[in-house]
Short mmCIF file of C-alpha atoms and ligand atoms in Angstrom, two decimals:
data_model
loop_
_atom_site.label_atom_id
_atom_site.label_comp_id
_atom_site.label_asym_id
_atom_site.label_seq_id
_atom_site.Cartn_x
_atom_site.Cartn_y
_atom_site.Cartn_z
CA UNK A 20 62.77 115.44 308.76
CA UNK A 21 62.71 113.26 305.70
CA UNK A 22 65.07 113.77 302.80
CA UNK A 23 63.66 113.72 299.28
CA UNK A 24 65.64 113.12 296.08
CA UNK A 25 64.67 115.61 293.44
CA UNK A 26 66.48 116.13 290.13
CA UNK A 27 69.81 114.85 291.33
CA UNK A 28 69.81 116.33 294.84
CA UNK A 29 68.80 115.05 298.25
CA UNK A 30 67.01 117.89 300.00
CA UNK A 31 64.93 118.36 303.14
CA UNK A 32 61.30 117.57 302.45
CA UNK A 33 60.20 121.22 302.87
CA UNK A 34 62.63 122.16 300.11
CA UNK A 35 61.49 119.41 297.71
CA UNK A 36 59.46 121.54 295.31
CA UNK A 37 58.44 121.58 291.69
CA UNK A 38 57.12 124.42 289.57
CA UNK A 39 53.41 125.26 289.47
CA UNK A 40 53.93 125.15 285.68
CA UNK A 41 54.90 121.47 285.84
CA UNK A 42 52.48 119.52 283.67
CA UNK A 43 52.51 116.76 286.27
CA UNK A 44 50.52 119.19 288.40
CA UNK A 45 48.63 120.98 285.64
CA UNK A 46 47.49 117.89 283.73
CA UNK A 47 48.50 114.75 285.62
CA UNK A 48 51.07 114.40 282.85
CA UNK A 49 53.72 112.02 284.14
CA UNK A 50 54.11 108.56 285.56
CA UNK A 51 55.02 106.92 288.84
CA UNK A 52 55.86 103.76 290.75
CA UNK A 53 55.16 102.55 294.28
CA UNK A 54 58.05 100.37 295.42
CA UNK A 55 58.87 98.68 298.69
CA UNK A 56 62.02 97.80 300.58
CA UNK A 57 62.28 94.88 302.98
CA UNK A 58 65.35 94.36 305.15
CA UNK A 59 67.51 96.61 303.00
CA UNK A 60 66.51 94.98 299.71
CA UNK A 61 64.20 96.64 297.22
CA UNK A 62 61.56 94.09 296.23
CA UNK A 63 61.39 93.57 292.46
CA UNK A 64 63.18 96.85 291.76
CA UNK A 65 64.11 95.69 288.26
CA UNK A 66 60.43 95.00 287.43
CA UNK A 67 59.36 98.38 288.82
CA UNK A 68 62.00 100.22 286.79
CA UNK A 69 61.01 98.33 283.65
CA UNK A 70 57.35 99.23 284.19
CA UNK A 71 58.35 102.86 284.81
CA UNK A 72 60.25 102.88 281.55
CA UNK A 73 57.27 101.39 279.70
CA UNK A 74 54.92 103.99 281.24
CA UNK A 75 57.28 106.81 280.24
CA UNK A 76 57.57 105.47 276.68
CA UNK A 77 53.80 105.06 276.41
CA UNK A 78 53.26 108.76 277.16
CA UNK A 79 56.37 109.79 275.18
CA UNK A 80 58.07 111.22 278.25
CA UNK A 81 61.84 111.33 278.06
CA UNK A 82 63.28 110.57 281.50
CA UNK A 83 66.01 112.93 282.66
CA UNK A 84 68.01 110.04 284.16
CA UNK A 85 68.89 106.53 283.08
CA UNK A 86 67.26 103.63 284.90
CA UNK A 87 70.67 102.84 286.47
CA UNK A 88 70.79 106.37 287.84
CA UNK A 89 67.23 106.03 289.13
CA UNK A 90 68.19 102.72 290.79
CA UNK A 91 71.08 104.52 292.54
CA UNK A 92 68.81 107.43 293.50
CA UNK A 93 66.38 105.02 295.17
CA UNK A 94 69.12 103.36 297.20
CA UNK A 95 70.65 106.75 298.10
CA UNK A 96 67.26 108.04 299.27
CA UNK A 97 66.71 105.00 301.48
CA UNK A 98 70.23 105.42 302.93
CA UNK A 99 69.81 109.18 303.48
CA UNK A 100 66.68 108.44 305.52
CA UNK A 101 68.28 105.55 307.40
CA UNK A 102 65.59 103.24 306.06
CA UNK A 103 65.84 99.52 305.36
CA UNK A 104 62.08 98.91 305.31
CA UNK A 105 59.66 101.30 303.73
CA UNK A 106 57.70 102.54 300.78
CA UNK A 107 59.33 104.38 297.90
CA UNK A 108 57.50 106.66 295.51
CA UNK A 109 59.23 107.31 292.20
CA UNK A 110 57.77 110.06 290.00
CA UNK A 111 58.60 111.42 286.55
CA UNK A 112 56.69 114.60 285.75
CA UNK A 113 56.49 116.06 282.26
CA UNK A 114 58.32 119.12 283.64
CA UNK A 115 57.61 122.83 283.66
CA UNK A 116 56.20 124.32 280.47
CA UNK A 117 53.53 126.74 279.35
CA UNK A 118 49.87 126.59 280.34
CA UNK A 119 48.96 124.92 277.04
CA UNK A 120 48.72 121.13 276.85
CA UNK A 121 51.74 120.79 274.53
CA UNK A 122 53.91 118.25 276.36
CA UNK A 123 57.02 118.81 274.26
CA UNK A 124 57.22 122.45 275.31
CA UNK A 125 58.29 121.17 278.72
CA UNK A 126 62.04 120.86 278.20
CA UNK A 127 63.04 118.78 281.23
CA UNK A 128 61.11 116.09 283.06
CA UNK A 129 61.44 116.20 286.85
CA UNK A 130 62.45 113.09 288.76
CA UNK A 131 61.41 112.62 292.37
CA UNK A 132 62.13 109.83 294.85
CA UNK A 133 60.34 109.86 298.21
CA UNK A 134 61.01 107.26 300.90
CA UNK A 135 58.29 106.97 303.49
CA UNK A 136 56.85 104.59 306.01
CA UNK A 137 54.23 102.27 304.70
CA UNK A 138 50.54 102.68 305.42
CA UNK A 139 49.05 99.20 305.22
CA UNK A 140 45.42 98.39 305.56
CA UNK A 141 44.63 97.93 309.29
CA UNK A 142 46.07 94.60 310.62
CA UNK A 143 42.60 93.32 311.52
CA UNK A 144 41.66 93.29 307.85
CA UNK A 145 44.56 90.91 307.08
CA UNK A 146 43.31 88.52 309.77
CA UNK A 147 39.61 88.70 309.06
CA UNK A 148 39.45 89.71 305.43
CA UNK A 149 38.45 92.98 303.90
CA UNK A 150 35.04 94.12 302.71
CA UNK A 151 34.99 95.74 299.30
CA UNK A 152 32.35 97.10 296.97
CA UNK A 153 31.89 97.01 293.22
CA UNK A 154 32.26 100.53 291.87
CA UNK A 155 29.51 101.89 289.63
CA UNK A 156 32.17 103.72 287.67
CA UNK A 157 33.86 101.53 285.06
CA UNK A 158 37.63 101.26 284.63
CA UNK A 159 38.84 103.60 281.91
CA UNK A 160 38.91 101.72 278.56
CA UNK A 161 42.26 100.64 277.13
CA UNK A 162 41.94 102.77 273.96
CA UNK A 163 41.30 105.91 276.06
CA UNK A 164 44.11 105.55 278.60
CA UNK A 165 45.52 102.07 279.03
CA UNK A 166 45.39 101.11 282.73
CA UNK A 167 48.72 99.34 282.08
CA UNK A 168 50.29 102.82 282.05
CA UNK A 169 50.95 103.90 285.63
CA UNK A 170 50.32 107.55 284.85
CA UNK A 171 49.84 110.42 287.29
CA UNK A 172 46.29 110.59 285.98
CA UNK A 173 44.55 108.55 288.69
CA UNK A 174 41.15 110.25 288.81
CA UNK A 175 39.36 107.18 287.41
CA UNK A 176 40.68 105.22 290.39
CA UNK A 177 40.13 108.05 292.88
CA UNK A 178 36.48 108.45 291.90
CA UNK A 179 35.96 104.71 292.40
CA UNK A 180 37.84 104.94 295.72
CA UNK A 181 35.42 107.69 296.80
CA UNK A 182 32.55 105.28 296.10
CA UNK A 183 34.30 102.78 298.41
CA UNK A 184 34.85 105.38 301.15
CA UNK A 185 31.21 106.50 300.88
CA UNK A 186 30.24 102.84 301.44
CA UNK A 187 32.53 102.67 304.48
CA UNK A 188 35.06 100.28 302.91
CA UNK A 189 38.59 100.83 301.66
CA UNK A 190 38.69 99.26 298.21
CA UNK A 191 36.44 98.88 295.17
CA UNK A 192 36.40 96.30 292.40
CA UNK A 193 36.24 97.99 289.02
CA UNK A 194 34.54 96.44 285.99
CA UNK A 195 35.56 97.36 282.47
CA UNK A 196 33.12 98.90 279.98
CA UNK A 197 32.03 95.41 278.87
CA UNK A 198 31.22 94.38 282.43
CA UNK A 199 34.26 92.17 283.00
CA UNK A 200 36.20 92.38 286.27
CA UNK A 201 39.43 94.33 285.77
CA UNK A 202 41.14 95.28 289.03
CA UNK A 203 40.67 97.43 292.11
CA UNK A 204 41.52 101.11 292.53
CA UNK A 205 45.04 100.33 293.79
CA UNK A 206 45.28 96.54 293.81
CA UNK A 207 44.98 93.59 291.43
CA UNK A 208 42.38 90.91 292.05
CA UNK A 209 42.60 87.10 292.13
CA UNK A 210 40.06 84.39 292.82
CA UNK A 211 40.48 80.81 294.03
CA UNK A 212 38.13 78.07 292.85
CA UNK A 213 39.06 74.59 294.04
CA UNK A 214 42.82 74.47 293.52
CA UNK A 215 42.69 76.92 290.62
CA UNK A 216 43.85 80.50 290.99
CA UNK A 217 42.53 82.95 288.40
CA UNK A 218 43.17 86.61 287.65
CA UNK A 219 41.97 88.97 284.90
CA UNK A 220 44.29 89.28 281.86
CA UNK A 221 45.73 92.37 280.15
CA UNK A 222 42.65 92.64 277.89
CA UNK A 223 40.45 93.29 280.93
CA UNK A 224 42.27 96.63 281.35
CA UNK A 225 44.64 96.27 284.26
CA UNK A 226 47.91 97.51 285.64
CA UNK A 227 50.44 94.70 285.36
CA UNK A 228 51.03 94.61 289.08
CA UNK A 229 54.49 93.67 290.24
CA UNK A 230 52.93 91.85 293.19
CA UNK A 231 50.51 90.13 290.79
CA UNK A 232 53.50 88.90 288.80
CA UNK A 233 55.32 87.86 292.01
CA UNK A 234 52.28 85.74 292.97
CA UNK A 235 51.92 84.25 289.47
CA UNK A 236 55.58 83.50 288.76
CA UNK A 237 57.21 82.91 292.16
CA UNK A 238 54.80 82.44 295.05
CA UNK A 239 52.02 80.25 293.63
CA UNK A 240 54.38 77.91 291.71
CA UNK A 241 56.56 77.47 294.83
CA UNK A 242 53.45 76.10 296.56
CA UNK A 243 52.44 73.87 293.64
CA UNK A 244 49.66 76.11 292.31
CA UNK A 245 49.42 77.60 288.87
CA UNK A 246 47.66 80.85 288.07
CA UNK A 247 45.60 81.22 284.96
CA UNK A 248 44.47 84.48 283.40
CA UNK A 249 40.78 84.61 282.60
CA UNK A 250 38.17 87.20 281.64
CA UNK A 251 35.65 86.99 284.46
CA UNK A 252 32.19 88.30 285.09
CA UNK A 253 31.36 89.56 288.56
CA UNK A 254 29.26 86.44 289.20
CA UNK A 255 32.31 84.20 288.89
CA UNK A 256 34.12 86.31 291.50
CA UNK A 257 31.13 86.27 293.86
CA UNK A 258 30.97 82.49 293.60
CA UNK A 259 34.69 81.94 294.19
CA UNK A 260 35.93 80.01 297.23
CA UNK A 261 38.39 82.80 297.96
CA UNK A 262 39.12 86.28 296.66
CA UNK A 263 42.31 88.17 297.41
CA UNK A 264 43.95 91.41 296.31
CA UNK A 265 47.62 92.14 295.66
CA UNK A 266 49.63 95.33 295.62
CA UNK A 267 52.96 96.75 296.69
CA UNK A 268 51.39 98.48 299.69
CA UNK A 269 48.69 95.88 300.38
CA UNK A 270 50.91 92.83 299.76
CA UNK A 271 48.28 90.02 299.76
CA UNK A 272 44.95 90.60 301.48
CA UNK A 273 41.88 88.37 301.57
CA UNK A 274 38.43 89.67 300.69
CA UNK A 275 35.60 88.53 302.98
CA UNK A 276 32.69 90.38 301.42
CA UNK A 277 31.81 92.04 298.11
CA UNK A 278 28.86 94.43 298.43
CA UNK A 279 26.45 92.34 300.54
CA UNK A 280 27.78 89.00 299.29
CA UNK A 281 29.96 86.89 301.61
CA UNK A 282 32.95 85.18 299.95
CA UNK A 283 33.34 81.51 300.92
CA UNK A 284 32.59 81.22 304.62
CA UNK A 285 33.53 84.85 305.22
CA UNK A 286 37.01 84.12 306.61
CA UNK A 287 40.37 84.47 304.85
CA UNK A 288 40.67 81.26 302.83
CA UNK A 289 43.42 78.65 303.27
CA UNK A 290 45.10 79.23 299.90
CA UNK A 291 45.17 83.00 300.48
CA UNK A 292 46.79 82.28 303.86
CA UNK A 293 49.34 79.96 302.27
CA UNK A 294 50.24 82.53 299.61
CA UNK A 295 50.55 85.28 302.23
CA UNK A 296 52.84 83.14 304.38
CA UNK A 297 55.05 82.34 301.37
CA UNK A 298 55.13 86.03 300.43
CA UNK A 299 56.31 86.86 303.96
CA UNK A 300 58.88 84.06 303.90
CA UNK A 301 60.37 85.20 300.59
CA UNK A 302 60.64 88.88 301.52
CA UNK A 303 62.05 88.04 304.96
CA UNK A 304 64.64 85.66 303.47
CA UNK A 305 66.00 88.44 301.26
CA UNK A 306 63.51 90.06 298.96
CA UNK A 307 64.24 89.26 295.29
CA UNK A 308 65.24 92.44 293.44
CA UNK A 309 64.81 91.13 289.87
N1 PMP B 29 46.32 98.25 290.09
C1 PMP B 29 46.42 99.56 290.31
C2 PMP B 29 45.45 100.48 289.64
C3 PMP B 29 47.43 100.07 291.15
O1 PMP B 29 47.53 101.38 291.36
C4 PMP B 29 48.30 99.18 291.79
C5 PMP B 29 49.36 99.68 292.74
N2 PMP B 29 50.52 100.06 292.05
C6 PMP B 29 48.17 97.79 291.53
C7 PMP B 29 47.15 97.37 290.68
C8 PMP B 29 49.11 96.79 292.13
O2 PMP B 29 50.36 96.89 291.48
P1 PMP B 29 51.72 96.56 292.23
O3 PMP B 29 51.63 95.16 292.71
O4 PMP B 29 52.76 96.75 291.18
O5 PMP B 29 51.84 97.53 293.35
#
């Protein structure tokens, strides 16, 4: 049975409980991170903790623990579960309060760390590329709820994910309200055109993916590529030589088809393959924790 870290204690998973009055449950009021460990090292833990801190600040949630304590909690949870490779979910809820919306009537935020095995997309999709759709539902606009905040309020993504599932695929590209490509429901998007690698910028309304940053700052430069941020229409993505998605769970996965449109020749492109191989090499060598 898995052990879960909750508010300073490691408990059996059936005892890891929060109040039904927690605003994380009542209103999706809180924030989270999905983090991954490879060979006993926690990939980009520093970046994940920084993003968590930014998300908490953006929703004016006061964490109950310092980021150093959270770092320790993550390592303790992995150790308690005898895990060196796996997926870690870090959650700050607003805490238990009254039924009203008032967030500051919840005196103490709850902190949860879950270590679990990773559910990747099926291996065949990494070899042959993944089919995705374009969701009808736009990404929530920045002034309403900035997608850069990794809040517990994921219904915008979930409703787009349901569109994908209804179409028999596992991921959906989301456009922003102005029709520009933003990201997918749980992954960032990149395109390759010639030797250029492009990805939507902050203004498109995206989560600043840690894997996206890893590709832009470490992986692509190591292979002699540079990545440029660009506002892109769907047409530009459909006409790309290669399209790939990045995420902590997904890592790097090629896209073979968008709606009925085949990308490139329909196979995972050579640059996507190169980036994936470099990703694997770096995390196998000793995943960088910065
Ligand atoms: N966009 C969204 C909406 C996500 O939920 C995720 C997964 N956290 C990503 C992009 C990819 O981010 P990361 O590489 O940090 O996992």
